[in-house]
Amino acid sequence: MEETRDIPAEELSALRNPATRRGAFDRLVGAYLRPLYWHARRLVVVHEDAEDVVQETFIRAYDKIGTFRGGAGELGAWLYRIATNTALTLLTAAAVVAVVGLLISSRVRLTELNSEKSRKEAELNQVISETKRLESELAARTSAKSVEEYAKANGMQKMEPGQIAYITVEDAGADAGEDGTEPGFWES
């Protein structure tokens, strides 16, 4: 810790007297500004935060100097205590802000994920519903009875093992040839 000059008893009396307080306080600030800055800087690390701590320390000290009951030798310890408490308050507030920020961002992300989950579940339910409908339709079309009915309606017959099947392909849109017969595969 940097050395500070001792405050004489007359200076303490001047600090307590409202008529001479301002000048005495300016001298107090001159004596403790650097040491309090480095004390605060070790606690809060960031330069700007250390400056804020020192400023707040002197504001609190100025406001409460009339209630200070210690001697001139205890004034420095009192200022260091104010600076320490101010730095701890700043650090606590920064930690609370950080935690609240994390909670808010986590809550936002959770809301986004829940929304995405709901959307995916709706898509999945649509796919499941369509799959069930198609399975039901396929089951109805492929039942043994419906296959038999389809075969009869389309002139198909059951093939026995070893039987050879011939398939005739007709062009429904083709015209009859000049001789009245259907055009063949190679004819146009």
XYZ file of C-alpha atoms in Angstrom:
188
model
C 0.000 0.000 0.000
C 1.259 3.444 -0.855
C 2.222 5.697 2.038
C -0.180 8.454 3.029
C 0.601 11.449 5.125
C -0.909 11.582 8.557
C -3.716 14.052 9.005
C -3.031 16.425 11.895
C -5.710 16.879 14.541
C -6.275 20.467 13.305
C -7.216 19.105 9.858
C -9.743 16.753 11.433
C -11.238 19.734 13.316
C -11.361 21.675 10.038
C -13.141 18.719 8.369
C -15.801 18.695 11.085
C -16.388 22.455 10.886
C -18.839 23.268 8.036
C -17.147 26.661 7.444
C -13.691 25.137 6.796
C -14.747 21.704 5.556
C -14.271 22.314 1.831
C -10.629 23.399 1.993
C -9.732 20.681 4.515
C -11.480 18.076 2.402
C -9.558 19.173 -0.715
C -6.342 18.559 1.224
C -7.665 15.159 2.378
C -8.426 14.199 -1.232
C -4.925 15.270 -2.257
C -3.414 13.065 0.449
C -5.520 9.940 -0.193
C -6.469 10.037 -3.876
C -3.630 7.862 -5.237
C -3.485 5.364 -2.363
C -7.257 4.848 -2.436
C -7.178 4.500 -6.229
C -4.607 1.689 -6.074
C -6.465 0.021 -3.224
C -9.689 0.103 -5.284
C -7.840 -0.963 -8.432
C -6.582 -4.116 -6.695
C -10.163 -4.944 -5.715
C -12.090 -4.146 -8.894
C -9.229 -4.501 -11.439
C -10.737 -2.213 -14.116
C -9.381 1.369 -14.200
C -12.767 3.040 -14.740
C -14.354 1.038 -11.935
C -11.502 1.997 -9.582
C -12.050 5.668 -10.429
C -15.778 5.266 -9.704
C -15.007 3.601 -6.360
C -12.660 6.408 -5.324
C -15.124 9.088 -6.366
C -17.939 7.401 -4.460
C -15.631 6.942 -1.456
C -14.902 10.651 -1.252
C -18.567 11.568 -1.751
C -19.600 9.265 1.111
C -16.772 10.507 3.303
C -17.732 14.154 2.670
C -21.379 13.422 3.478
C -20.527 11.493 6.682
C -17.449 13.364 7.971
C -19.612 15.068 10.584
C -20.468 11.661 12.087
C -16.867 10.381 12.133
C -15.945 9.788 15.785
C -12.382 8.506 15.413
C -9.145 10.370 15.824
C -6.874 11.812 13.160
C -4.898 8.558 13.003
C -8.041 6.553 12.241
C -9.249 8.735 9.370
C -7.158 6.840 6.796
C -8.508 3.459 7.962
C -12.043 4.877 7.790
C -11.492 5.998 4.174
C -10.055 2.584 3.249
C -13.079 0.886 4.844
C -15.452 3.083 2.824
C -13.463 2.318 -0.366
C -13.499 -1.428 0.367
C -17.236 -1.462 1.018
C -17.887 0.602 -2.120
C -15.754 -1.762 -4.227
C -17.521 -4.816 -2.789
C -20.894 -3.236 -3.531
C -19.803 -2.566 -7.119
C -18.521 -6.134 -7.548
C -21.718 -7.571 -6.073
C -23.848 -5.430 -8.374
C -21.766 -6.510 -11.381
C -22.148 -10.165 -10.401
C -25.904 -9.763 -9.981
C -26.165 -8.062 -13.380
C -24.141 -10.874 -14.955
C -26.291 -13.573 -13.363
C -29.513 -11.807 -14.314
C -28.198 -11.428 -17.865
C -27.434 -15.142 -18.009
C -30.860 -15.980 -16.632
C -32.576 -13.756 -19.170
C -30.582 -15.115 -22.103
C -31.175 -18.677 -20.872
C -34.892 -17.989 -20.572
C -34.998 -16.503 -24.079
C -33.126 -19.517 -25.482
C -35.421 -21.904 -23.602
C -38.459 -20.130 -25.059
C -36.961 -20.408 -28.550
C -36.232 -24.105 -28.042
C -39.743 -24.766 -26.703
C -41.231 -22.967 -29.695
C -39.071 -25.010 -32.073
C -39.985 -28.208 -30.201
C -43.704 -27.409 -30.523
C -43.305 -26.737 -34.241
C -41.381 -30.004 -34.763
C -43.969 -31.926 -32.742
C -46.752 -30.486 -34.930
C -44.831 -31.513 -38.068
C -44.246 -34.976 -36.614
C -47.940 -35.357 -35.760
C -48.835 -34.433 -39.354
C -46.379 -37.020 -40.697
C -47.716 -39.674 -38.303
C -51.295 -38.860 -39.288
C -50.465 -39.050 -43.019
C -48.530 -42.292 -42.481
C -51.504 -43.875 -40.695
C -53.845 -42.729 -43.460
C -51.581 -44.182 -46.157
C -51.123 -47.431 -44.226
C -54.891 -47.744 -43.895
C -55.417 -47.010 -47.593
C -52.676 -49.466 -48.591
C -54.131 -52.138 -46.334
C -57.548 -51.642 -47.910
C -56.135 -51.850 -51.439
C -53.902 -54.818 -50.839
C -56.212 -57.106 -48.923
C -56.596 -60.515 -50.603
C -60.199 -59.873 -51.512
C -59.512 -56.476 -53.086
C -56.596 -57.914 -55.156
C -58.874 -60.688 -56.411
C -61.613 -58.199 -57.262
C -59.105 -55.965 -59.082
C -57.805 -58.927 -61.112
C -61.315 -60.021 -62.159
C -62.344 -56.480 -63.047
C -59.295 -56.084 -65.281
C -59.478 -59.465 -66.985
C -56.582 -61.044 -65.164
C -56.451 -64.636 -64.215
C -54.519 -66.562 -61.652
C -51.334 -68.127 -62.974
C -50.398 -71.616 -62.031
C -46.798 -72.507 -61.200
C -44.801 -73.186 -64.349
C -47.207 -71.256 -66.527
C -45.755 -68.580 -68.843
C -47.428 -65.202 -68.966
C -47.730 -63.080 -72.040
C -48.600 -59.435 -71.699
C -50.162 -57.511 -74.542
C -49.593 -53.801 -74.461
C -52.055 -51.677 -76.349
C -51.877 -48.049 -77.204
C -55.301 -46.739 -76.322
C -54.793 -43.618 -78.419
C -53.532 -45.383 -81.611
C -55.681 -45.492 -84.749
C -56.252 -48.627 -86.734
C -53.884 -49.163 -89.652
C -54.917 -48.952 -93.338
C -55.756 -52.605 -93.454
C -57.953 -52.262 -90.343
C -55.501 -53.872 -88.000
C -53.836 -52.234 -85.053
C -50.424 -50.753 -85.775
C -47.572 -52.857 -84.488
C -44.718 -51.959 -82.265
C -42.441 -50.975 -85.119
C -45.004 -49.195 -87.175
C -45.974 -45.576 -86.767
